[in-house]
Tab-separated table of C-alpha atoms in Angstrom:
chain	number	residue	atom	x	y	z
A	190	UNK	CA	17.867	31.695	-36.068
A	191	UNK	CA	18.692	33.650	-33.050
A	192	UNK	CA	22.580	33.604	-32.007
A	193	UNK	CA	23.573	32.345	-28.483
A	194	UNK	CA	26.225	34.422	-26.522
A	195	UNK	CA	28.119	32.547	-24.164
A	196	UNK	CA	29.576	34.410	-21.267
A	197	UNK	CA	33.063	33.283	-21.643
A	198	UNK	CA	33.337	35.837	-24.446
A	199	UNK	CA	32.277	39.175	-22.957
A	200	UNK	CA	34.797	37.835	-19.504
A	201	UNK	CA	36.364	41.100	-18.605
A	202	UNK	CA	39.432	39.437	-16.959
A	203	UNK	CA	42.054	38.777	-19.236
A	204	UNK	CA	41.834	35.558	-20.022
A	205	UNK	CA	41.873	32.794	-22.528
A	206	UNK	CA	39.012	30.235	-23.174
A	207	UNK	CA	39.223	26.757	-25.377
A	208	UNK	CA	36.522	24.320	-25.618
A	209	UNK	CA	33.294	26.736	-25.895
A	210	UNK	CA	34.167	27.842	-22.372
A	211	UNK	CA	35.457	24.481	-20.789
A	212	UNK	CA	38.964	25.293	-20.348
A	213	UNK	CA	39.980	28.538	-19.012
A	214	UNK	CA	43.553	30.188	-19.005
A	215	UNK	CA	45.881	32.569	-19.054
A	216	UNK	CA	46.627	34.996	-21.362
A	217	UNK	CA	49.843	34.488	-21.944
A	218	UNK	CA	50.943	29.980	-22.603
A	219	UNK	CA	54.072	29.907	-24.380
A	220	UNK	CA	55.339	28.919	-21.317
A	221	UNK	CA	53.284	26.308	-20.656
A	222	UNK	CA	53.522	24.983	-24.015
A	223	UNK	CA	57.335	24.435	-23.240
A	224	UNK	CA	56.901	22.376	-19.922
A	225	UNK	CA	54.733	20.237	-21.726
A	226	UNK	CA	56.959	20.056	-24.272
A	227	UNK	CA	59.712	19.200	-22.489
A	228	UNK	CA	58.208	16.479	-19.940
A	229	UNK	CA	56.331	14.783	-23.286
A	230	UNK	CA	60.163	14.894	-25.227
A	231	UNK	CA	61.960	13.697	-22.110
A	232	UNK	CA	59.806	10.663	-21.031
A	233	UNK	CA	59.242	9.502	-24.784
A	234	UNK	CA	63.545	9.473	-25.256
A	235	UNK	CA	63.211	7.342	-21.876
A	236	UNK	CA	60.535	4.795	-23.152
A	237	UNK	CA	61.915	4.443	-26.273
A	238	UNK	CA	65.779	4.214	-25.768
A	239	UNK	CA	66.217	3.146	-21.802
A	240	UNK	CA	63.202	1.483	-20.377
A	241	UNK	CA	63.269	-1.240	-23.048
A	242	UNK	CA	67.267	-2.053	-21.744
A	243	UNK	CA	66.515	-1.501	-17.902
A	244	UNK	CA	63.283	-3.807	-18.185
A	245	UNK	CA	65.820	-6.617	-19.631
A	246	UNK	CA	68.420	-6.603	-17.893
A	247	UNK	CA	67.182	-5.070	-14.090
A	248	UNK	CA	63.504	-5.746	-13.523
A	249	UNK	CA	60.407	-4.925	-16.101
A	250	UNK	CA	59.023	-2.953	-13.062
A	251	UNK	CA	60.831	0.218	-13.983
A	252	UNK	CA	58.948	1.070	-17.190
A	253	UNK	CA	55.622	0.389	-15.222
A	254	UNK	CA	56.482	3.319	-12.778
A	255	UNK	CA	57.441	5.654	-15.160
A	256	UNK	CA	54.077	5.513	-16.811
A	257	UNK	CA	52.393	5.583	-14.121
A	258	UNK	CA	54.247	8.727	-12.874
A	259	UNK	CA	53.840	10.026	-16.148
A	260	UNK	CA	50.504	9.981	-16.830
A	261	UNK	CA	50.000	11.337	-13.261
A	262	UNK	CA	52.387	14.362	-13.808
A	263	UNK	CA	50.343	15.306	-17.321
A	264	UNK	CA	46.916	14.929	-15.285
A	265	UNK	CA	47.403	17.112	-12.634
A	266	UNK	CA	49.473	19.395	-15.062
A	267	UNK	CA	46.344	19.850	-17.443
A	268	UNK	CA	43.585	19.745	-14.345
A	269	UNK	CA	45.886	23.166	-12.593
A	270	UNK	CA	46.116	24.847	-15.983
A	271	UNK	CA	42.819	24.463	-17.133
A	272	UNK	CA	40.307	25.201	-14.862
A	273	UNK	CA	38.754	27.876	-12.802
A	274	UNK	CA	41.363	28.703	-9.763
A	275	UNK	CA	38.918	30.440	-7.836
A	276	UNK	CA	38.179	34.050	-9.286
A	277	UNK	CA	35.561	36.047	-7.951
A	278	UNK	CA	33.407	37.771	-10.222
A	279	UNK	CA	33.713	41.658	-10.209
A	280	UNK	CA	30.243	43.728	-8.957
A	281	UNK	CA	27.682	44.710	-11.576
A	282	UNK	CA	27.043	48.700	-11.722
A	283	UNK	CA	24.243	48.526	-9.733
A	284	UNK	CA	26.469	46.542	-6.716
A	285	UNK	CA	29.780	49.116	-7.033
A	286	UNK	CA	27.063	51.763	-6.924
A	287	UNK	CA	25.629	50.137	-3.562
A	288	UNK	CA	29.334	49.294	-2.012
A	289	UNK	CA	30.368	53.068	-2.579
A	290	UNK	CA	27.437	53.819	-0.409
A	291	UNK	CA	28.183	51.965	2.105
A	292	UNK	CA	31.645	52.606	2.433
A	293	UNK	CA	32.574	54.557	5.610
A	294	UNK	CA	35.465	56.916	5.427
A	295	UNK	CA	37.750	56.560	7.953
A	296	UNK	CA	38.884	60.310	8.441
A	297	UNK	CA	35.499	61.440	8.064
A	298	UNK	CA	33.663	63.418	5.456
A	299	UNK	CA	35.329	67.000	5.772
A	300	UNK	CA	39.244	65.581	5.357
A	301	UNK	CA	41.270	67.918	4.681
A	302	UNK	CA	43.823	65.310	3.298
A	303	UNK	CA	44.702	65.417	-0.848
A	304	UNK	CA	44.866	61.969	-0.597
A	305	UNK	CA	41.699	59.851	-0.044
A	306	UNK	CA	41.638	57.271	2.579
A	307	UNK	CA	42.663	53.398	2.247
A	308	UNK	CA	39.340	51.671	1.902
A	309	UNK	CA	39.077	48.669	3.988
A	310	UNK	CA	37.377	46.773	6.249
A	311	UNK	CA	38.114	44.439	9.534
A	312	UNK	CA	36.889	41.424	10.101
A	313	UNK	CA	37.754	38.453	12.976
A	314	UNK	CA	38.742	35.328	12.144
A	315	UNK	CA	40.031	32.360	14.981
A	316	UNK	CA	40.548	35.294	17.049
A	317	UNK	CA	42.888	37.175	14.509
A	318	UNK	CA	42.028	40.925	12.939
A	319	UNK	CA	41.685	40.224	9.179
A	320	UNK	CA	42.033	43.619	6.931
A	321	UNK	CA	39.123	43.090	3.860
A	322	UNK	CA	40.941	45.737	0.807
A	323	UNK	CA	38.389	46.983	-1.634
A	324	UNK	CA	39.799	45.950	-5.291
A	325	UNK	CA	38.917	49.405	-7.382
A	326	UNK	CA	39.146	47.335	-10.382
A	327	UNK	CA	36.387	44.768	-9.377
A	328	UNK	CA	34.669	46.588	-7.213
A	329	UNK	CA	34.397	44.521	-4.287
A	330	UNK	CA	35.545	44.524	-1.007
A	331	UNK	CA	38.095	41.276	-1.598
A	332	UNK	CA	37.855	38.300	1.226
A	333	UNK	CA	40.175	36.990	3.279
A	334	UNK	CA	43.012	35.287	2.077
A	335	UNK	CA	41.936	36.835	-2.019
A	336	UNK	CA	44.144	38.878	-3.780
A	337	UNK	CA	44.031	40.522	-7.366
A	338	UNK	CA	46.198	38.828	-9.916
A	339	UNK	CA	48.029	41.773	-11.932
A	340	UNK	CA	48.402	39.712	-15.253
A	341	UNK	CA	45.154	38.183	-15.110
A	342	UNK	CA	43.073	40.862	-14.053
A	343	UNK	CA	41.113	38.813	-11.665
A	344	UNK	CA	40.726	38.491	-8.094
A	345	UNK	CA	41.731	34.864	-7.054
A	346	UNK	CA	40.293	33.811	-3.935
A	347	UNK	CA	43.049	32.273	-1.529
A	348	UNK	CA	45.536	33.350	-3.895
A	349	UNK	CA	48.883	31.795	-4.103
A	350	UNK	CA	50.722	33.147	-6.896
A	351	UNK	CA	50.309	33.327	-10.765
A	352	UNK	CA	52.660	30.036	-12.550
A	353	UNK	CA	53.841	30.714	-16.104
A	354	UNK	CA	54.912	27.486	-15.895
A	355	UNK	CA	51.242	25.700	-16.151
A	356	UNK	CA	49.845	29.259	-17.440
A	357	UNK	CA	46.912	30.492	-15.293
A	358	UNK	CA	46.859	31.522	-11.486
A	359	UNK	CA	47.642	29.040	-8.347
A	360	UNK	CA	44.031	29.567	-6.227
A	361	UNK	CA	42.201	28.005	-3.655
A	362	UNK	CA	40.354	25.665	-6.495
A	363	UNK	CA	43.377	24.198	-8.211
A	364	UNK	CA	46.365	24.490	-5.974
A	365	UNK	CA	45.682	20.746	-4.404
A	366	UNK	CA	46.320	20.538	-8.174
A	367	UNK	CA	49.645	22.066	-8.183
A	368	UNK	CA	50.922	20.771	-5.433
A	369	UNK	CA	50.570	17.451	-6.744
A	370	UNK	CA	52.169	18.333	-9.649
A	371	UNK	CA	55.341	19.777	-8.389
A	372	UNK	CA	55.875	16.703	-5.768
A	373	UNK	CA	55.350	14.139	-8.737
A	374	UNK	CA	57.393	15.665	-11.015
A	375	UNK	CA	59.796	15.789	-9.132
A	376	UNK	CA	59.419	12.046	-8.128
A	377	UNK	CA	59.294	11.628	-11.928
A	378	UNK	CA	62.713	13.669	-12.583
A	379	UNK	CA	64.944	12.292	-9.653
A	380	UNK	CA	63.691	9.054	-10.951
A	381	UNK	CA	64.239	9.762	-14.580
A	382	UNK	CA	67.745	10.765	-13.789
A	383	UNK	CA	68.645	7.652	-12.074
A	384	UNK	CA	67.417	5.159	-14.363
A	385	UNK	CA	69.475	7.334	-17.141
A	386	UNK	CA	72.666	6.689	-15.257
A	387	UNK	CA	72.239	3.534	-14.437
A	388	UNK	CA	71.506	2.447	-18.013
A	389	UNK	CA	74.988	4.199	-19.045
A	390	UNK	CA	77.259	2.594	-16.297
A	391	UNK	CA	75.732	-0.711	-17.418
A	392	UNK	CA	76.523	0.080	-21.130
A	393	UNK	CA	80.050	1.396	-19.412
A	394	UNK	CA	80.876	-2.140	-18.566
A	395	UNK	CA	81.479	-3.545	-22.127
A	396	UNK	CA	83.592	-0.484	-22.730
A	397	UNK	CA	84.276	3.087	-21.710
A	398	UNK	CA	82.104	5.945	-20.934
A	399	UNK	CA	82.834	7.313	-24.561
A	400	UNK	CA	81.660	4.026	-26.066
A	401	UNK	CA	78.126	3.756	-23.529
A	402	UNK	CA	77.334	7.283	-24.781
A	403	UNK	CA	77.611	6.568	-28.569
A	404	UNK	CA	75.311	3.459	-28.242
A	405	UNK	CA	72.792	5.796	-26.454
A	406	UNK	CA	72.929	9.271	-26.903
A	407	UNK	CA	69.611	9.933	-25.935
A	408	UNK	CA	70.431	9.213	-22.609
A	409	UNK	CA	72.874	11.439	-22.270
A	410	UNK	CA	70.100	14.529	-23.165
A	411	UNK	CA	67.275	12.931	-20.999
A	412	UNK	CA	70.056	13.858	-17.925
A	413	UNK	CA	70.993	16.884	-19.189
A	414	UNK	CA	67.274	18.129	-19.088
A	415	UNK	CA	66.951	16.377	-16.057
A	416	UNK	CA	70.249	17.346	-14.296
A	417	UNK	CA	68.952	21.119	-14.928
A	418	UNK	CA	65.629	21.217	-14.257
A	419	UNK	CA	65.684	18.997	-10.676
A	420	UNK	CA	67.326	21.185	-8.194
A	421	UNK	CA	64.895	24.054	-8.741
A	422	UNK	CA	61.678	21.524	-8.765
A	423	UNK	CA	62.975	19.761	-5.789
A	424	UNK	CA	63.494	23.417	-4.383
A	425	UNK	CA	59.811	24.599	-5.184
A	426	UNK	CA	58.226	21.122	-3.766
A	427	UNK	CA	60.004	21.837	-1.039
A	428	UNK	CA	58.826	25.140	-0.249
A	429	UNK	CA	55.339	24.272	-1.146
A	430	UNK	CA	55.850	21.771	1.463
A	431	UNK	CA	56.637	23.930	3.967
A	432	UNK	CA	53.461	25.890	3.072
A	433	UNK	CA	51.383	23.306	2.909
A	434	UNK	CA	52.577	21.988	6.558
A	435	UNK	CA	51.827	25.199	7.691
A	436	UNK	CA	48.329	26.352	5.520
A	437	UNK	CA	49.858	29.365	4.400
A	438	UNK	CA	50.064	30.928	0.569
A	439	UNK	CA	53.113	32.008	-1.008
A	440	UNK	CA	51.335	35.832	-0.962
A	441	UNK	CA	51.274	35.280	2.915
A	442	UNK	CA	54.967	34.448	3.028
A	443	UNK	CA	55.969	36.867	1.145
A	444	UNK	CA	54.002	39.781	2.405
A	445	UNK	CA	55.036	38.252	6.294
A	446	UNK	CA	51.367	38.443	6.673
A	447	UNK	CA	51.149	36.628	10.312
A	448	UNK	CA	54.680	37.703	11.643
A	449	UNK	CA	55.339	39.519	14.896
A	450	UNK	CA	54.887	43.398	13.508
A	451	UNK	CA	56.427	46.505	16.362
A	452	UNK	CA	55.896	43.930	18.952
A	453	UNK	CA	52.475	42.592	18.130
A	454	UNK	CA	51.643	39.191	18.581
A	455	UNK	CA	50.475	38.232	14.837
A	456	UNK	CA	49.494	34.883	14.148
A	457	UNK	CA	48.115	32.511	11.764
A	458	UNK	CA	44.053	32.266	12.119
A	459	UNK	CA	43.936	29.011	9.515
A	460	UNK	CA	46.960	27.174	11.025
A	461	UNK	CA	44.747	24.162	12.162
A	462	UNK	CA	48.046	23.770	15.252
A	463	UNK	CA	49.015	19.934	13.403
A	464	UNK	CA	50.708	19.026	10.431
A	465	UNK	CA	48.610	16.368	9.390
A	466	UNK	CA	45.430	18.373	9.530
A	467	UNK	CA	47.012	21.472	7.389
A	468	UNK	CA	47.880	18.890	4.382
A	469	UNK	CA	45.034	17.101	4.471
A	470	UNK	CA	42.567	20.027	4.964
A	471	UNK	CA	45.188	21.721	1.612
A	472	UNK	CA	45.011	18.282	-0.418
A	473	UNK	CA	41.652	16.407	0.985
A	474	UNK	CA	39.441	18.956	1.618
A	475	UNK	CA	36.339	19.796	-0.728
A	476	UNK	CA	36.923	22.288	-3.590
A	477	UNK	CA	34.491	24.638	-3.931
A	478	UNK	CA	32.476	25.189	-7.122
A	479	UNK	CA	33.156	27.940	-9.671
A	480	UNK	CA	31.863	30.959	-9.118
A	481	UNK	CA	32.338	32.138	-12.907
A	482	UNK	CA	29.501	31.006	-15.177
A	483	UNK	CA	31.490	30.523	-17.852
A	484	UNK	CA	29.026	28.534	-20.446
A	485	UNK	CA	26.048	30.573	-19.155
A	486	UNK	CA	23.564	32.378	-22.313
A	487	UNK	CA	24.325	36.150	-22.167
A	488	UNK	CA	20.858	37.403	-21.451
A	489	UNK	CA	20.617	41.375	-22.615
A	490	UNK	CA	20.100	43.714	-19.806
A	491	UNK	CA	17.799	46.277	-21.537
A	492	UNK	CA	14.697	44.817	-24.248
A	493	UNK	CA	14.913	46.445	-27.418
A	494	UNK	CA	11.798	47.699	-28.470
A	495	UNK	CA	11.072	45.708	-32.098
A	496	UNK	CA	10.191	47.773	-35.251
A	497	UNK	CA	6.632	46.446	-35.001
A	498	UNK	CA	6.569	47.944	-31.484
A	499	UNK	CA	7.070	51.388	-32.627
A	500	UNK	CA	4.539	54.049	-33.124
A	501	UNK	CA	4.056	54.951	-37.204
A	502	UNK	CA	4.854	58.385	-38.489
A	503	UNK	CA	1.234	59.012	-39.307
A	504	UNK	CA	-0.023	57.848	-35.979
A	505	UNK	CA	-1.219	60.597	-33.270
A	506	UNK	CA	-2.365	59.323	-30.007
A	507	UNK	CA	-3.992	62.949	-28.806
A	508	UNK	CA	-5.774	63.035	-32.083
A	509	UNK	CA	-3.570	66.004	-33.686
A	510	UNK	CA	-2.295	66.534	-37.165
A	511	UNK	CA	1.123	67.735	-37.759
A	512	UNK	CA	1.729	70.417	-39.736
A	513	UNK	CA	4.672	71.627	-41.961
A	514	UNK	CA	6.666	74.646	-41.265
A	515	UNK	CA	8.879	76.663	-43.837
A	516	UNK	CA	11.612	79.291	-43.258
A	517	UNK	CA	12.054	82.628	-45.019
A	518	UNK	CA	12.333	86.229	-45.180
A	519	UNK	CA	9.758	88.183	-43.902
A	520	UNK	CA	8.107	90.892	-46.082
A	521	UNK	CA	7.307	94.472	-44.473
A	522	UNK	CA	5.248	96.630	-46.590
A	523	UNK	CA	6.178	100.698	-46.437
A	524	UNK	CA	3.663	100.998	-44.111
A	525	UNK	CA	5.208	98.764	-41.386
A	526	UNK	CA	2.625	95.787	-41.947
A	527	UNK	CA	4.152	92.223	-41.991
A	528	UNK	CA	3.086	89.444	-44.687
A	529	UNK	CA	4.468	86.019	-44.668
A	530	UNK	CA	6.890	84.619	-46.851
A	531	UNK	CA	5.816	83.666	-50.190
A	532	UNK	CA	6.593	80.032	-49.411
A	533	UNK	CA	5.137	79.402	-46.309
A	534	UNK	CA	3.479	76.579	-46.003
A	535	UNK	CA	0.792	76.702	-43.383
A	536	UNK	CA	-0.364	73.723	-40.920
A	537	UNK	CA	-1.234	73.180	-37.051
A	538	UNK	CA	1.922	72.734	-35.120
A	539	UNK	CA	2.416	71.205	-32.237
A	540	UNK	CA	6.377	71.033	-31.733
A	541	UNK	CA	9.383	73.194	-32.879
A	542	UNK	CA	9.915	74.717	-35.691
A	543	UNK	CA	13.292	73.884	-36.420
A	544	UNK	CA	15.031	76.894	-36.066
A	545	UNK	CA	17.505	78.122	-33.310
A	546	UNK	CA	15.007	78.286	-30.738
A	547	UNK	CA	11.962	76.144	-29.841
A	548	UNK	CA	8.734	77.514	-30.603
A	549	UNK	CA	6.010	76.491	-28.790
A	550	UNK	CA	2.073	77.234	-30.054
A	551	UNK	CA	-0.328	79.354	-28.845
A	552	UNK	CA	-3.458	77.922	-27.007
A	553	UNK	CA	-6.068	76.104	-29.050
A	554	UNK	CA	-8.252	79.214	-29.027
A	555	UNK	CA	-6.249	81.420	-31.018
A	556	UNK	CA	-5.071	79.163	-33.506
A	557	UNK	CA	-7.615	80.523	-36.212
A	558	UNK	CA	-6.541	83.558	-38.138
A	559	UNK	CA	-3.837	84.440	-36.004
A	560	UNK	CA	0.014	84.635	-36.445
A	561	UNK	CA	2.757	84.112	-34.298
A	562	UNK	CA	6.570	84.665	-34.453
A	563	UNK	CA	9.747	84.740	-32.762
A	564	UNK	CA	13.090	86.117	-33.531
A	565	UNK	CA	15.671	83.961	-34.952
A	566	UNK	CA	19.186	84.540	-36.526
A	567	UNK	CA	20.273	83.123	-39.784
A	568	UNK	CA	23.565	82.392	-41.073
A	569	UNK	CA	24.570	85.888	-41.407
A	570	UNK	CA	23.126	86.549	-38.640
A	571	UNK	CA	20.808	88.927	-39.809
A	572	UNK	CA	17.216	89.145	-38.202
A	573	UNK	CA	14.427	87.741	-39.405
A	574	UNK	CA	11.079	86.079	-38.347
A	575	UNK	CA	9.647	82.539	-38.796
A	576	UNK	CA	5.927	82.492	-39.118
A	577	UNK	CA	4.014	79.470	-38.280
A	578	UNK	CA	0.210	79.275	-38.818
């Protein structure tokens, strides 16, 4: 039974793959394994010690919302951190070999410079010059907006940043994805949080604060976790946001991509000029399919020849039989006359004859009765002569 070779397992990004291919993700998820854990252990201390209480005694509507901003958080969690966020797949041999071709050096052929020139390429977009850099690891000239993702080894089109936090790159295919996340969870935490104090200044009522926090202790680590973790995801869904508002990538930002550089006017070419438009061209518009064929059947490059394809050892095609040739010590008579070797062993030839140097044979004519030889040095590098009839 032949084997089939998916492609996920000769990837050359580094990169981890569950599910025969399906699910595709960082290297590194520890990370990720403790948001998860974390969201799963704070929302099941808040269904099973407070929402029972606050569904009583406020209004059963409370319970309801966290699930439902629950089960939202985990799906858009699991949908950024498993899928494909929009690598581009590096150039085979025989496309590297074309692109170095084609490359034009900017400082022409005879530089005198140590240093070899930045390869890139301009292109226009909206009016705006857009540098292309060629990635020397995937051999492509990367597109606009792509960038190559140092612990994945990828490039990532419309790269964003890589997020330890749901383990595998922020691209242009899952960062709708992320977005979401962010902005629900931290819907989900400020909500969390209030329902947690509200439950222990009811249970305050009967008693003190002391007594509310012995009847329900799990409330008191549910806003802990929660008193911790929401400033900085209130601070990251705000900045994304702001990016989102304005269709830019946290690269861009960073780099100041489309600020005013020694008094050029730099701008944004994918700014759509309305707020509206930017978020709902970042959260509504189409995602584009994978470009990674992750599931595809390796298919081998080069057919092996079988064994039944192979010549025998006693076939000859040009109608020749090969002969045997044996090494020894010559044997000159006092006269000066050469014999050969008492253990030659004498046969047509048509190839070498195994020693140092190749011997080729005479013509076809002067085969018959007729010796030829050709120095050769043995071990000891003394001279003898290899006959071959």
């Amino acid at each position: 039974m032949v084997r089939v070779e998916r492609k996920w397992r000769t990837f050359p990004g580094r990169n981890r793959f569950y599910c025969d291919g399906r699910i595709m993700m960082a290297h590194h998820t520890g990370i990720f394994c403790l948001t998860v854990g974390l969201i799963v252990l704070t929302c099941g201390l808040f269904f099973a010690f407070d929402c029972r209480y606050l569904a009583i005694h406020i209004t059963p509507v409370i319970p309801a919302v966290a699930a439902v901003l629950f089960v939202f958080v985990m799906a858009t969690l699991f949908r950024t951190s498993f899928s494909d966020p929009g690598v581009i797949p590096r150039a085979s041999s025989d496309e590297a070999a074309d692109i170095e071709r084609h490359i034009e050096v900017p400082n022409g052929t005879h530089s005198t410079t140590c240093r070899p020139p930045p390869r890139t390429k301009e292109v226009v977009v909206n009016g705006q010059s857009v540098k292309l850099k060629y990635c020397f690891t995937c051999k492509i000239f990367r597109p606009p907006r792509a960038s190559h993702c140092s612990i994945c080894d990828n490039c990532v089109d419309r790269f964003d940043h890589h997020c330890p936090w749901v383990g595998n790159c922020v691209g242009r295919r899952n960062y709708r994805y992320f977005y979401l996340f962010i902005v629900s969870l931290a819907f989900l935490c400020v909500f969390v949080f209030s329902c947690v104090i509200t439950h222990l200044v009811l249970l305050s009522r009967d008693g003190t604060f002391v007594d509310a926090v012995r009847a329900s202790p799990a409330s008191v680590v549910e806003g802990v976790i929660c008193f911790f973790s929401v400033w900085s995801i209130l601070g990251l869904a705000g900045f994304h946001t702001y990016l989102t508002t304005s269709n830019q990538t946290t690269n861009e930002d960073i780099k100041g991509s489309f600020t005013a550089k020694r008094g050029q006017d730099n701008f944004n070419p994918y700014n759509h000029g309305s707020v509206c438009i930017n978020c709902l061209s970042v959260v509504c518009g189409p995602v584009p399919p994978s470009l990674v064929d992750r599931r595809g059947i390796v298919t081998p490059d080069v057919v092996r020849p079988t064994p039944s394809s192979l010549p025998k050892p006693s076939e000859n095609k040009e109608g020749r039989t090969y002969g045997t040739v044996d090494y020894g010590r010559p044997n000159v008579g006092p006269n000066g006359n050469i014999t050969p070797p008492p253990r030659l062993r004498t046969g047509k030839s048509n190839g070498s004859c195994g020693g140092r140097r190749s011997f080729r044979p005479t013509d076809s004519g002067d085969r018959t009765g007729r010796r030829s030889y050709h120095k050769c040095y043995n071990a000891r590098h003394e001279v003898g002569e290899i006959f071959c009839r």
